[in-house]
mmCIF file of C-alpha atoms and ligand atoms in Angstrom:
data_model
loop_
_atom_site.group_PDB
_atom_site.id
_atom_site.type_symbol
_atom_site.label_atom_id
_atom_site.label_comp_id
_atom_site.label_asym_id
_atom_site.label_seq_id
_atom_site.Cartn_x
_atom_site.Cartn_y
_atom_site.Cartn_z
ATOM 1 C CA UNK A 1021 117.749 88.962 118.641
ATOM 2 C CA UNK A 1022 116.816 91.688 116.069
ATOM 3 C CA UNK A 1023 113.119 91.935 115.724
ATOM 4 C CA UNK A 1024 112.148 90.784 112.283
ATOM 5 C CA UNK A 1025 110.289 93.108 109.706
ATOM 6 C CA UNK A 1026 108.338 92.195 106.420
ATOM 7 C CA UNK A 1027 111.640 92.786 104.663
ATOM 8 C CA UNK A 1028 113.778 90.645 106.642
ATOM 9 C CA UNK A 1029 111.015 87.873 106.909
ATOM 10 C CA UNK A 1030 111.126 88.130 102.852
ATOM 11 C CA UNK A 1031 115.075 87.877 102.754
ATOM 12 C CA UNK A 1032 114.975 84.616 104.873
ATOM 13 C CA UNK A 1033 113.544 82.978 101.861
ATOM 14 C CA UNK A 1034 116.449 84.023 99.500
ATOM 15 C CA UNK A 1035 119.311 83.722 101.762
ATOM 16 C CA UNK A 1036 120.453 79.879 101.770
ATOM 17 C CA UNK A 1037 122.400 80.102 104.930
ATOM 18 C CA UNK A 1038 119.390 81.397 106.826
ATOM 19 C CA UNK A 1039 117.427 79.265 109.474
ATOM 20 C CA UNK A 1040 113.705 78.648 108.483
ATOM 21 C CA UNK A 1041 111.126 80.817 109.936
ATOM 22 C CA UNK A 1042 109.620 79.630 113.312
ATOM 23 C CA UNK A 1043 106.062 80.841 114.287
ATOM 24 C CA UNK A 1044 104.114 79.783 117.447
ATOM 25 C CA UNK A 1045 100.787 81.219 118.280
ATOM 26 C CA UNK A 1046 100.294 82.775 121.649
ATOM 27 C CA UNK A 1047 97.188 84.245 123.294
ATOM 28 C CA UNK A 1048 98.226 85.808 126.720
ATOM 29 C CA UNK A 1049 100.289 88.393 128.262
ATOM 30 C CA UNK A 1050 102.621 85.856 130.234
ATOM 31 C CA UNK A 1051 103.243 83.488 127.399
ATOM 32 C CA UNK A 1052 104.234 86.298 125.082
ATOM 33 C CA UNK A 1053 106.789 87.450 127.877
ATOM 34 C CA UNK A 1054 108.376 84.029 127.592
ATOM 35 C CA UNK A 1055 108.299 84.190 123.913
ATOM 36 C CA UNK A 1056 109.842 87.722 123.612
ATOM 37 C CA UNK A 1057 112.659 86.524 125.613
ATOM 38 C CA UNK A 1058 113.302 83.500 122.905
ATOM 39 C CA UNK A 1059 114.817 83.319 119.449
ATOM 40 C CA UNK A 1060 111.292 82.735 118.020
ATOM 41 C CA UNK A 1061 110.836 84.569 114.603
ATOM 42 C CA UNK A 1062 107.089 85.276 114.715
ATOM 43 C CA UNK A 1063 104.029 85.109 117.074
ATOM 44 C CA UNK A 1064 100.727 84.351 115.786
ATOM 45 C CA UNK A 1065 97.775 85.421 117.629
ATOM 46 C CA UNK A 1066 95.448 82.892 115.916
ATOM 47 C CA UNK A 1067 91.800 82.530 115.970
ATOM 48 C CA UNK A 1068 92.723 79.105 117.292
ATOM 49 C CA UNK A 1069 92.260 81.067 120.556
ATOM 50 C CA UNK A 1070 88.636 80.066 120.080
ATOM 51 C CA UNK A 1071 89.274 76.543 120.493
ATOM 52 C CA UNK A 1072 92.276 76.146 122.880
ATOM 53 C CA UNK A 1073 91.316 79.292 125.198
ATOM 54 C CA UNK A 1074 87.647 79.888 124.856
ATOM 55 C CA UNK A 1075 86.555 76.169 124.462
ATOM 56 C CA UNK A 1076 84.501 76.878 121.090
ATOM 57 C CA UNK A 1077 83.765 73.925 118.579
ATOM 58 C CA UNK A 1078 85.164 75.916 115.927
ATOM 59 C CA UNK A 1079 86.897 79.443 114.988
ATOM 60 C CA UNK A 1080 83.949 80.444 113.306
ATOM 61 C CA UNK A 1081 82.756 81.669 116.772
ATOM 62 C CA UNK A 1082 85.782 84.120 117.404
ATOM 63 C CA UNK A 1083 84.641 87.670 117.350
ATOM 64 C CA UNK A 1084 86.593 90.908 116.410
ATOM 65 C CA UNK A 1085 86.215 91.948 119.926
ATOM 66 C CA UNK A 1086 87.906 88.754 121.086
ATOM 67 C CA UNK A 1087 90.693 88.979 118.878
ATOM 68 C CA UNK A 1088 91.294 92.615 119.907
ATOM 69 C CA UNK A 1089 91.811 91.600 123.567
ATOM 70 C CA UNK A 1090 94.035 88.803 122.828
ATOM 71 C CA UNK A 1091 96.183 90.541 120.259
ATOM 72 C CA UNK A 1092 96.721 93.495 122.392
ATOM 73 C CA UNK A 1093 97.491 91.304 125.407
ATOM 74 C CA UNK A 1094 100.051 89.273 123.253
ATOM 75 C CA UNK A 1095 101.503 92.339 121.739
ATOM 76 C CA UNK A 1096 101.843 93.892 125.404
ATOM 77 C CA UNK A 1097 103.898 91.026 126.296
ATOM 78 C CA UNK A 1098 106.355 90.507 123.316
ATOM 79 C CA UNK A 1099 106.966 94.117 122.382
ATOM 80 C CA UNK A 1100 110.232 92.809 120.582
ATOM 81 C CA UNK A 1101 108.536 90.004 118.248
ATOM 82 C CA UNK A 1102 106.886 90.518 115.256
ATOM 83 C CA UNK A 1103 103.243 89.717 115.951
ATOM 84 C CA UNK A 1104 100.434 88.742 113.457
ATOM 85 C CA UNK A 1105 96.646 88.726 114.395
ATOM 86 C CA UNK A 1106 94.029 86.626 112.603
ATOM 87 C CA UNK A 1107 91.070 88.638 111.214
ATOM 88 C CA UNK A 1108 88.127 86.495 112.581
ATOM 89 C CA UNK A 1109 85.478 84.856 110.693
ATOM 90 C CA UNK A 1110 83.343 87.481 109.066
ATOM 91 C CA UNK A 1111 85.260 90.385 109.813
ATOM 92 C CA UNK A 1112 86.511 90.614 106.097
ATOM 93 C CA UNK A 1113 83.404 89.616 104.399
ATOM 94 C CA UNK A 1114 82.903 92.575 102.198
ATOM 95 C CA UNK A 1115 85.460 95.045 101.075
ATOM 96 C CA UNK A 1116 84.254 97.984 103.216
ATOM 97 C CA UNK A 1117 84.032 96.081 106.433
ATOM 98 C CA UNK A 1118 87.348 94.277 105.777
ATOM 99 C CA UNK A 1119 89.274 97.760 105.489
ATOM 100 C CA UNK A 1120 87.525 99.141 108.541
ATOM 101 C CA UNK A 1121 87.942 96.207 110.720
ATOM 102 C CA UNK A 1122 91.567 95.537 109.688
ATOM 103 C CA UNK A 1123 92.488 99.195 110.543
ATOM 104 C CA UNK A 1124 90.644 98.810 113.854
ATOM 105 C CA UNK A 1125 92.450 95.491 114.767
ATOM 106 C CA UNK A 1126 95.650 96.503 113.577
ATOM 107 C CA UNK A 1127 95.540 100.161 115.263
ATOM 108 C CA UNK A 1128 94.113 99.206 118.520
ATOM 109 C CA UNK A 1129 96.471 96.148 119.170
ATOM 110 C CA UNK A 1130 99.718 97.610 117.687
ATOM 111 C CA UNK A 1131 100.577 94.059 116.065
ATOM 112 C CA UNK A 1132 102.738 94.131 112.962
ATOM 113 C CA UNK A 1133 100.785 92.231 110.338
ATOM 114 C CA UNK A 1134 97.063 90.838 110.103
ATOM 115 C CA UNK A 1135 96.362 87.323 108.396
ATOM 116 C CA UNK A 1136 93.199 86.124 106.564
ATOM 117 C CA UNK A 1137 92.226 83.058 105.098
ATOM 118 C CA UNK A 1138 91.271 82.457 101.587
ATOM 119 C CA UNK A 1139 92.119 83.210 98.188
ATOM 120 C CA UNK A 1140 89.444 85.042 95.889
ATOM 121 C CA UNK A 1141 89.002 88.050 93.936
ATOM 122 C CA UNK A 1142 87.362 89.926 96.783
ATOM 123 C CA UNK A 1143 90.172 88.848 99.163
ATOM 124 C CA UNK A 1144 92.823 89.919 96.633
ATOM 125 C CA UNK A 1145 91.290 93.370 96.552
ATOM 126 C CA UNK A 1146 91.279 93.660 100.154
ATOM 127 C CA UNK A 1147 95.063 92.472 100.591
ATOM 128 C CA UNK A 1148 96.122 95.042 97.726
ATOM 129 C CA UNK A 1149 94.412 97.950 99.861
ATOM 130 C CA UNK A 1150 95.618 96.912 103.129
ATOM 131 C CA UNK A 1151 99.053 96.825 101.994
ATOM 132 C CA UNK A 1152 98.868 100.135 100.202
ATOM 133 C CA UNK A 1153 97.648 101.488 103.451
ATOM 134 C CA UNK A 1154 100.752 99.932 105.302
ATOM 135 C CA UNK A 1155 99.089 96.924 106.845
ATOM 136 C CA UNK A 1156 101.190 93.855 106.073
ATOM 137 C CA UNK A 1157 98.915 90.842 105.220
ATOM 138 C CA UNK A 1158 99.900 87.072 105.902
ATOM 139 C CA UNK A 1159 97.830 84.617 103.494
ATOM 140 C CA UNK A 1160 96.486 81.410 104.505
ATOM 141 C CA UNK A 1161 95.474 78.608 102.108
ATOM 142 C CA UNK A 1162 94.725 74.775 102.167
ATOM 143 C CA UNK A 1163 92.708 73.940 105.189
ATOM 144 C CA UNK A 1164 91.040 76.854 106.349
ATOM 145 C CA UNK A 1165 89.352 76.523 109.574
ATOM 146 C CA UNK A 1166 86.961 79.183 109.202
ATOM 147 C CA UNK A 1167 85.705 77.417 106.096
ATOM 148 C CA UNK A 1168 85.037 74.063 108.008
ATOM 149 C CA UNK A 1169 81.724 73.976 107.074
ATOM 150 C CA UNK A 1170 82.177 74.779 103.368
ATOM 151 C CA UNK A 1171 85.183 72.785 103.149
ATOM 152 C CA UNK A 1172 83.250 69.873 104.665
ATOM 153 C CA UNK A 1173 85.702 69.105 107.589
ATOM 154 C CA UNK A 1174 89.470 69.064 108.162
ATOM 155 C CA UNK A 1175 91.589 67.182 105.730
ATOM 156 C CA UNK A 1176 94.683 67.232 103.773
ATOM 157 C CA UNK A 1177 94.257 69.471 100.723
ATOM 158 C CA UNK A 1178 95.961 69.316 97.112
ATOM 159 C CA UNK A 1179 95.678 65.583 96.787
ATOM 160 C CA UNK A 1180 93.774 65.810 93.329
ATOM 161 C CA UNK A 1181 95.169 67.431 90.180
ATOM 162 C CA UNK A 1182 92.462 70.103 90.110
ATOM 163 C CA UNK A 1183 92.907 71.043 93.893
ATOM 164 C CA UNK A 1184 96.781 71.225 93.225
ATOM 165 C CA UNK A 1185 96.424 73.522 90.314
ATOM 166 C CA UNK A 1186 94.032 75.771 92.066
ATOM 167 C CA UNK A 1187 96.367 75.816 95.236
ATOM 168 C CA UNK A 1188 99.126 76.950 92.843
ATOM 169 C CA UNK A 1189 97.071 79.735 91.343
ATOM 170 C CA UNK A 1190 96.016 80.713 94.847
ATOM 171 C CA UNK A 1191 99.457 80.959 96.276
ATOM 172 C CA UNK A 1192 100.595 83.037 92.946
ATOM 173 C CA UNK A 1193 97.528 85.171 93.119
ATOM 174 C CA UNK A 1194 98.120 86.049 96.958
ATOM 175 C CA UNK A 1195 101.708 87.019 96.178
ATOM 176 C CA UNK A 1196 100.467 89.384 93.489
ATOM 177 C CA UNK A 1197 98.125 90.913 95.750
ATOM 178 C CA UNK A 1198 100.785 92.034 98.163
ATOM 179 C CA UNK A 1199 101.086 89.122 100.835
ATOM 180 C CA UNK A 1200 104.400 89.290 102.699
ATOM 181 C CA UNK A 1201 104.061 85.768 103.385
ATOM 182 C CA UNK A 1202 101.474 82.590 103.265
ATOM 183 C CA UNK A 1203 100.529 80.052 105.636
ATOM 184 C CA UNK A 1204 100.052 76.428 103.898
ATOM 185 C CA UNK A 1205 97.813 74.503 106.377
ATOM 186 C CA UNK A 1206 97.489 70.944 105.619
ATOM 187 C CA UNK A 1207 98.620 70.972 102.264
ATOM 188 C CA UNK A 1208 100.188 67.881 100.590
ATOM 189 C CA UNK A 1209 103.880 67.975 101.308
ATOM 190 C CA UNK A 1210 104.972 67.599 97.749
ATOM 191 C CA UNK A 1211 102.874 70.375 96.688
ATOM 192 C CA UNK A 1212 103.746 72.535 99.465
ATOM 193 C CA UNK A 1213 107.203 72.100 98.402
ATOM 194 C CA UNK A 1214 106.299 72.945 94.939
ATOM 195 C CA UNK A 1215 104.542 76.118 95.842
ATOM 196 C CA UNK A 1216 107.503 77.078 97.988
ATOM 197 C CA UNK A 1217 109.487 76.837 94.862
ATOM 198 C CA UNK A 1218 107.160 78.826 92.716
ATOM 199 C CA UNK A 1219 106.612 82.089 94.825
ATOM 200 C CA UNK A 1220 108.969 84.656 95.885
ATOM 201 C CA UNK A 1221 107.433 85.133 99.563
ATOM 202 C CA UNK A 1222 107.956 82.566 102.403
ATOM 203 C CA UNK A 1223 105.741 79.803 102.966
ATOM 204 C CA UNK A 1224 104.979 78.964 106.293
ATOM 205 C CA UNK A 1225 103.523 75.397 106.711
ATOM 206 C CA UNK A 1226 101.356 73.575 109.448
ATOM 207 C CA UNK A 1227 100.882 69.848 108.426
ATOM 208 C CA UNK A 1228 102.246 70.472 104.999
ATOM 209 C CA UNK A 1229 105.660 68.489 105.177
ATOM 210 C CA UNK A 1230 109.537 70.063 105.922
ATOM 211 C CA UNK A 1231 109.938 71.877 102.761
ATOM 212 C CA UNK A 1232 108.132 75.107 103.475
ATOM 213 C CA UNK A 1233 110.265 78.366 104.288
ATOM 214 C CA UNK A 1234 109.013 78.201 107.750
ATOM 215 C CA UNK A 1235 106.664 76.506 110.219
ATOM 216 C CA UNK A 1236 103.849 77.432 112.601
ATOM 217 C CA UNK A 1237 102.547 75.624 115.498
ATOM 218 C CA UNK A 1238 99.730 75.982 118.070
ATOM 219 C CA UNK A 1239 101.676 76.345 121.281
ATOM 220 C CA UNK A 1240 99.155 74.573 123.100
ATOM 221 C CA UNK A 1241 100.015 71.443 120.974
ATOM 222 C CA UNK A 1242 103.626 71.761 121.249
ATOM 223 C CA UNK A 1243 103.631 72.035 124.868
ATOM 224 C CA UNK A 1244 101.275 68.878 125.262
ATOM 225 C CA UNK A 1245 98.388 70.966 126.775
ATOM 226 C CA UNK A 1246 95.697 69.747 124.470
ATOM 227 C CA UNK A 1247 94.001 66.439 124.557
ATOM 228 C CA UNK A 1248 93.345 66.024 120.809
ATOM 229 C CA UNK A 1249 96.698 67.391 119.269
ATOM 230 C CA UNK A 1250 96.924 66.941 115.412
ATOM 231 C CA UNK A 1251 99.150 63.937 114.259
ATOM 232 C CA UNK A 1252 101.831 66.207 112.670
ATOM 233 C CA UNK A 1253 102.782 67.757 116.235
ATOM 234 C CA UNK A 1254 105.691 66.072 118.591
ATOM 235 C CA UNK A 1255 105.071 67.663 121.713
ATOM 236 C CA UNK A 1256 108.014 68.772 123.681
ATOM 237 C CA UNK A 1257 106.341 68.289 127.156
ATOM 238 C CA UNK A 1258 102.933 67.030 128.665
ATOM 239 C CA UNK A 1259 102.121 70.420 130.514
ATOM 240 C CA UNK A 1260 98.665 68.808 130.815
ATOM 241 C CA UNK A 1261 99.954 66.166 133.106
ATOM 242 C CA UNK A 1262 102.521 68.386 134.637
ATOM 243 C CA UNK A 1263 99.864 70.948 135.723
ATOM 244 C CA UNK A 1264 97.517 68.126 136.864
ATOM 245 C CA UNK A 1265 100.273 66.491 139.154
ATOM 246 C CA UNK A 1266 101.253 69.999 140.733
ATOM 247 C CA UNK A 1267 97.692 70.702 141.578
ATOM 248 C CA UNK A 1268 97.120 67.472 142.963
ATOM 249 C CA UNK A 1269 100.192 67.649 145.111
ATOM 250 C CA UNK A 1270 99.110 71.053 146.495
ATOM 251 C CA UNK A 1271 95.613 69.612 147.015
ATOM 252 C CA UNK A 1272 97.189 66.726 149.161
HETATM 253 O O1 KIV B 2327 94.686 80.234 114.352
HETATM 254 C C1 KIV B 2327 95.593 79.541 113.956
HETATM 255 O O2 KIV B 2327 96.231 79.076 114.920
HETATM 256 C C2 KIV B 2327 96.232 79.536 112.775
HETATM 257 C C3 KIV B 2327 97.423 78.511 112.610
HETATM 258 C C4 KIV B 2327 96.847 77.151 112.592
HETATM 259 C C5 KIV B 2327 98.030 78.745 111.252
HETATM 260 O O3 KIV B 2327 95.708 79.988 111.652
#
């Protein structure tokens, strides 16, 4: 399969024949090796690494140094895939630090793009500048795990009119700022569908219904490795149990 780039990713939205974009998270070299041999379109080194690999309570604890280690490992394992790395909490709090930290993460890991959460005037400026200097940016709105404390927990977004209008405006502004795609996390399915129709860049949904231009899942949830998986995921295996059984068999 030909490696995607920002142009071919955008084209998938406009081609009615094209398959929806499929993105999975990945955090290590060996899993990246496996994904590299599949038809997967995009890999996300999500800051969900904090929850599923490092055992943190929230993604707020993930540092830039950690994102560099995991992103570089994944990129080494999946040279033929378009890899997106998350900018972690606090690393893009100010314009200057955002530009410096983004260059550092992008250059040291060799990933193809970065993702940041939230839509506000400061983020639009950051996205515009990063895009200008050659760093593609994926946006992320709706449920934003880095803002779990200010958003007041994890829940569905876009249920109320005010919220709905705000999310639509944010998606349009992120597109105008230069994002090549936007993650819609836990956004009401009907609203995710509307946003997808309103913007010209692909939307990649997670817990946001089936009408986005693509879907992203945390690989550990998909493979049944996490005990508290989100309701919207149908695991394809129960690797937690499989590993347990294999190790127990070895221990006999
Ligand atoms: O960190 C992550 O895994 C993510 C996805 C849930 C989109 O941001």
